[in-house]
Amino acid sequence: MQTLKGQIVEQLNLQHIKPEDIGDDQPLFIEGLGLDSIDALELIVLLQQKYGIKLANPSEGPTVFKTVRSIAEYITAHKAA
Amino acid sequence: MKPLYINGASCISPQPTFGTEFPFEIKEYHGSRLACVEPDYTPYIDPKLSRRMGRLLKYGTTAGLQALRDTGVQVPDAISTGTGFGLLDDSGKFLKNVIEAAEGVVSPTAFIQSTHNTVSSNIALAVGCHAHNNTFAHKGFSFESALTDAQMLATENESIRNILVGAYDEVTDYSCQIMQRLGLIKTSEESNLDLLKHASKGTIAGEGATFFVLSPDRGAKIYARYRGNKLLYKPASGAVLSSAIQGFLAGHGGGVSDVAVLSGLSGDQRRDTLLQEVNTGLFEGNTILGYKHLCGEYMTSTAFAMWLGAMILHSRVVPAAAVLSGTPSCPQHILICNSYKNDYALILLSVA
Amino acid sequence: MKAPIYIAGIGIISAIGDDVAETLAHLTASESGVSGMEVLPSAYAGTLPVAEVKYSNAELAAISGLEPWQTRTAQLSMIAAREAKENSKIDFTKWRCGFISANTVGGMDRTEDFMKDFLADASSGDLHDVINHDSGDATEIVAEKLGCTDYITTISTACSSSANAMMYGARLIQNDMVDIIIAGGTDALSRFTLNGFKSLMILDEQPCQPFDENRRGLNLGEGAGYVVLVSRRVMDSEGIKPMALLSGYANANDAYHQTASSPEGNGNYAAMTGALQMAGLAPSDIDYINLHGTGTPNNDVSEGTAIKRVFGDTPPVMSSTKAYTGHTLGASAGIEAVISILALANGVVFPNLRHQTQMKELPFGPQTSLLEKPLQHVLSNSFGFGGNCSSVIFSKL
């Protein structure tokens, strides 16, 4: 999950946040880290470029990108598949 | 149309024009590209938002917001802006990504930012302005079109009192390389302050973001009065340009002898012919000022000129570095006389 | 009261025709221009449908009379603007004439060819391909050819660009700066915009279904559309009978998000009500709404919600003609102005093609078949990135 946090910070250019500052279960959007719909698209790019996982439907985004843990779980599930 | 008061102004340019007292200390450069002196953006843009923004979006938004702050206006009644190339860096970045990924997976951010109206809409978003919002992207007429938009709005609609008008452009590595290949900019390491001293080929590339709050009402602080502008596409000769200038001045109840000229000479002898001709002909004996050696050449450089002109009229100080010929006495009226390739523009300013 | 502005001519080129007559024929026959990609050299040929003008640049140049190396954006602009001028039957030489065009990509179709070589080696790439890059370039080329150089400018406010061009043109005439303005917009398909919209995940891999519950996104299109705007003085002096009156318009900003529209459609609402107010019309006076209707989940619900706010549960007949022309971005409001004027002049509402299921958020849906009906006032919507929202109203004289 540390690697993933680093990748998120880099992809989203979160200059004011260190990867270790992001909690595993901290909400990433709105009230949490304050990410928005454009960030969701960036995270889709990240999954595809770094993990070869294609999130075909953007409407899955809110569930998958809820927290770092949910993204990690999604990666594990879809890499194994 | 109604003249408008310049009640607020802000300028980010290759000179220290932002957050400084006028006259600013002239900055000297060597080379063919002048880059903006960038301020600290944090008082203007939340770092959470600026993380996705390119350089131009940051300095453009900041200049716009500062012009509003300068006036004490929170939300303007309209926003109208001009830009020659728009957000060129993001356009180049996105195109590079698309080509390198062979049209595969690419990040959307640079594409979103690359739209020409990003700066004006970002300012609207920042201050919650739901009113008229326009962006002109037409070479040397971009800023002037926004000025006319503002002037027409103030004439048409009594409820419009404060209009945020501005212009912005940027130089990028790509654009600089391409302009050099086209022979548009010099390749020497000459000082920018010598640009207008002798005629040669090419100019220096510049950039900047300049915003004004224009109003039919006198504000608490007025820099100058904006009287109007006139656009001329490809005037056939110096005589045609001269006659248009005389007509424009007469239309505003003035004559040639009343004005100091802020001339858009670029230092490129191939492009400066007509401006030189009116400077030595029609304006013989007038004070001639220059500005492109300070900010560089770019499509919306007249916004910088309007800022400089307004500051001169307001402070009653003519920076020595701007004087090309004549006595640097304080004028009552300044006529900006510019050309960008085929686009000739006149802008008239008067003391408040 | 502002001086009235009349429409004296129209011109159009898009995937559904090279001129006004062909466009009307395809609209009436419910023939969509959305199809497989044949002209744009993109990796998405075969997967993403588009609404292309099926001519190579050389073929377009043969029609436009411009040089083959000039941008596709300029070629399309020339063809449609020239038709508008000729259609007006006005002697332009007697008047102060201007050209106000709009586009979003400028010469990007050529720049992307240039960049491929340039990125590999900064000293390579044909400079011819890049000198027409900026948005204003196409405008100047066409203005000069058409003799409309008394006022030239270009507007680029994303998908509302050409609506704002028409408004600016009308206002220049009202403020007595010119007598005649050709106004509208142009945009060519490019890999830049195709990949941009792809990265936003709002492109439909099938032909789009605007205002449908199961809509998936938009199809990009290309083309140009222009109107000739004239003052009363020009109309009387030339003894012409104009096609329509530009009776109202408004430009507003959603100020909600960079790319998305607010759920309540605040910007859309302000644009529509502003245009109605200027025209001095009540919502019930509008006979047909030419929707922005891109087919994206976000736009259509936002626009539909705003329409519900303005018109209530029983709004006028409406349709999105983007199912025919694709989303032509900077050209769309110009193209849809021409289509709206054709609807008005012929007393016909063109259907919203491929519509199957009413959206659950709305108590109404679009017109799905050709409808013959006398029309007095037509509202055309254009909303874009950056929250730029514009609406215009055309009325029968």
PDB file of N, CA and C in Angstrom, chain B residues 176-207:
ATOM      1  N   CYS B 176       9.035  28.457 -28.371  1.00  0.00           N
ATOM      2  CA  CYS B 176      10.275  29.213 -28.526  1.00  0.00           C
ATOM      3  C   CYS B 176      11.143  28.581 -29.630  1.00  0.00           C
ATOM      4  N   GLN B 177      11.242  27.256 -29.597  1.00  0.00           N
ATOM      5  CA  GLN B 177      12.032  26.556 -30.627  1.00  0.00           C
ATOM      6  C   GLN B 177      11.431  26.782 -32.017  1.00  0.00           C
ATOM      7  N   ILE B 178      10.102  26.730 -32.078  1.00  0.00           N
ATOM      8  CA  ILE B 178       9.442  26.899 -33.382  1.00  0.00           C
ATOM      9  C   ILE B 178       9.608  28.336 -33.885  1.00  0.00           C
ATOM     10  N   MET B 179       9.438  29.308 -32.991  1.00  0.00           N
ATOM     11  CA  MET B 179       9.601  30.706 -33.401  1.00  0.00           C
ATOM     12  C   MET B 179      11.023  30.976 -33.869  1.00  0.00           C
ATOM     13  N   GLN B 180      11.989  30.302 -33.217  1.00  0.00           N
ATOM     14  CA  GLN B 180      13.374  30.474 -33.653  1.00  0.00           C
ATOM     15  C   GLN B 180      13.583  29.903 -35.051  1.00  0.00           C
ATOM     16  N   ARG B 181      12.995  28.734 -35.284  1.00  0.00           N
ATOM     17  CA  ARG B 181      13.124  28.129 -36.619  1.00  0.00           C
ATOM     18  C   ARG B 181      12.453  28.991 -37.680  1.00  0.00           C
ATOM     19  N   LEU B 182      11.370  29.657 -37.302  1.00  0.00           N
ATOM     20  CA  LEU B 182      10.671  30.523 -38.255  1.00  0.00           C
ATOM     21  C   LEU B 182      11.382  31.872 -38.425  1.00  0.00           C
ATOM     22  N   GLY B 183      12.418  32.088 -37.634  1.00  0.00           N
ATOM     23  CA  GLY B 183      13.163  33.345 -37.726  1.00  0.00           C
ATOM     24  C   GLY B 183      12.416  34.516 -37.116  1.00  0.00           C
ATOM     25  N   LEU B 184      11.455  34.224 -36.258  1.00  0.00           N
ATOM     26  CA  LEU B 184      10.670  35.308 -35.662  1.00  0.00           C
ATOM     27  C   LEU B 184      11.371  35.916 -34.461  1.00  0.00           C
ATOM     28  N   ILE B 185      12.202  35.120 -33.791  1.00  0.00           N
ATOM     29  CA  ILE B 185      12.924  35.677 -32.644  1.00  0.00           C
ATOM     30  C   ILE B 185      14.428  35.547 -32.846  1.00  0.00           C
ATOM     31  N   LYS B 186      15.099  36.446 -32.198  1.00  0.00           N
ATOM     32  CA  LYS B 186      16.547  36.534 -32.377  1.00  0.00           C
ATOM     33  C   LYS B 186      17.242  35.321 -31.761  1.00  0.00           C
ATOM     34  N   THR B 187      18.443  35.077 -32.208  1.00  0.00           N
ATOM     35  CA  THR B 187      19.195  33.969 -31.630  1.00  0.00           C
ATOM     36  C   THR B 187      20.361  34.493 -30.788  1.00  0.00           C
ATOM     37  N   SER B 188      20.562  35.828 -30.792  1.00  0.00           N
ATOM     38  CA  SER B 188      21.711  36.396 -30.071  1.00  0.00           C
ATOM     39  C   SER B 188      21.420  36.526 -28.572  1.00  0.00           C
ATOM     40  N   GLU B 189      22.441  36.836 -27.832  1.00  0.00           N
ATOM     41  CA  GLU B 189      22.312  37.012 -26.390  1.00  0.00           C
ATOM     42  C   GLU B 189      22.243  38.497 -26.027  1.00  0.00           C
ATOM     43  N   GLU B 190      21.728  39.273 -26.942  1.00  0.00           N
ATOM     44  CA  GLU B 190      21.611  40.721 -26.776  1.00  0.00           C
ATOM     45  C   GLU B 190      20.723  41.073 -25.569  1.00  0.00           C
ATOM     46  N   SER B 191      20.967  42.216 -24.966  1.00  0.00           N
ATOM     47  CA  SER B 191      20.133  42.656 -23.845  1.00  0.00           C
ATOM     48  C   SER B 191      18.760  43.076 -24.360  1.00  0.00           C
ATOM     49  N   ASN B 192      17.725  42.746 -23.594  1.00  0.00           N
ATOM     50  CA  ASN B 192      16.367  43.154 -23.985  1.00  0.00           C
ATOM     51  C   ASN B 192      16.263  44.676 -24.041  1.00  0.00           C
ATOM     52  N   LEU B 193      17.069  45.372 -23.228  1.00  0.00           N
ATOM     53  CA  LEU B 193      16.976  46.831 -23.169  1.00  0.00           C
ATOM     54  C   LEU B 193      17.525  47.489 -24.436  1.00  0.00           C
ATOM     55  N   ASP B 194      18.246  46.698 -25.240  1.00  0.00           N
ATOM     56  CA  ASP B 194      18.766  47.236 -26.505  1.00  0.00           C
ATOM     57  C   ASP B 194      17.875  46.883 -27.691  1.00  0.00           C
ATOM     58  N   LEU B 195      16.774  46.140 -27.433  1.00  0.00           N
ATOM     59  CA  LEU B 195      15.937  45.609 -28.520  1.00  0.00           C
ATOM     60  C   LEU B 195      15.484  46.671 -29.509  1.00  0.00           C
ATOM     61  N   LEU B 196      15.083  47.838 -28.987  1.00  0.00           N
ATOM     62  CA  LEU B 196      14.507  48.846 -29.876  1.00  0.00           C
ATOM     63  C   LEU B 196      15.515  49.898 -30.310  1.00  0.00           C
ATOM     64  N   LYS B 197      16.801  49.665 -29.966  1.00  0.00           N
ATOM     65  CA  LYS B 197      17.803  50.677 -30.285  1.00  0.00           C
ATOM     66  C   LYS B 197      18.273  50.616 -31.723  1.00  0.00           C
ATOM     67  N   HIS B 198      18.262  49.422 -32.316  1.00  0.00           N
ATOM     68  CA  HIS B 198      18.653  49.336 -33.722  1.00  0.00           C
ATOM     69  C   HIS B 198      17.823  48.254 -34.395  1.00  0.00           C
ATOM     70  N   ALA B 199      17.531  48.485 -35.642  1.00  0.00           N
ATOM     71  CA  ALA B 199      16.682  47.558 -36.381  1.00  0.00           C
ATOM     72  C   ALA B 199      17.464  46.336 -36.821  1.00  0.00           C
ATOM     73  N   SER B 200      16.887  45.182 -36.603  1.00  0.00           N
ATOM     74  CA  SER B 200      17.480  43.952 -37.118  1.00  0.00           C
ATOM     75  C   SER B 200      16.351  42.951 -37.300  1.00  0.00           C
ATOM     76  N   LYS B 201      16.719  41.716 -37.611  1.00  0.00           N
ATOM     77  CA  LYS B 201      15.678  40.719 -37.845  1.00  0.00           C
ATOM     78  C   LYS B 201      15.300  40.021 -36.543  1.00  0.00           C
ATOM     79  N   GLY B 202      14.023  39.770 -36.365  1.00  0.00           N
ATOM     80  CA  GLY B 202      13.556  39.004 -35.204  1.00  0.00           C
ATOM     81  C   GLY B 202      13.312  39.880 -33.996  1.00  0.00           C
ATOM     82  N   THR B 203      12.515  39.365 -33.080  1.00  0.00           N
ATOM     83  CA  THR B 203      12.237  40.084 -31.842  1.00  0.00           C
ATOM     84  C   THR B 203      12.574  39.159 -30.675  1.00  0.00           C
ATOM     85  N   ILE B 204      12.104  39.483 -29.468  1.00  0.00           N
ATOM     86  CA  ILE B 204      12.273  38.552 -28.357  1.00  0.00           C
ATOM     87  C   ILE B 204      10.889  38.117 -27.896  1.00  0.00           C
ATOM     88  N   ALA B 205      10.776  36.856 -27.524  1.00  0.00           N
ATOM     89  CA  ALA B 205       9.483  36.302 -27.141  1.00  0.00           C
ATOM     90  C   ALA B 205       9.160  36.703 -25.707  1.00  0.00           C
ATOM     91  N   GLY B 206       7.931  37.105 -25.502  1.00  0.00           N
ATOM     92  CA  GLY B 206       7.518  37.504 -24.157  1.00  0.00           C
ATOM     93  C   GLY B 206       6.223  36.846 -23.753  1.00  0.00           C
ATOM     94  N   GLU B 207       5.772  37.179 -22.567  1.00  0.00           N
ATOM     95  CA  GLU B 207       4.538  36.599 -22.040  1.00  0.00           C
ATOM     96  C   GLU B 207       4.044  37.466 -20.897  1.00  0.00           C
TER      97      GLU B 207
END
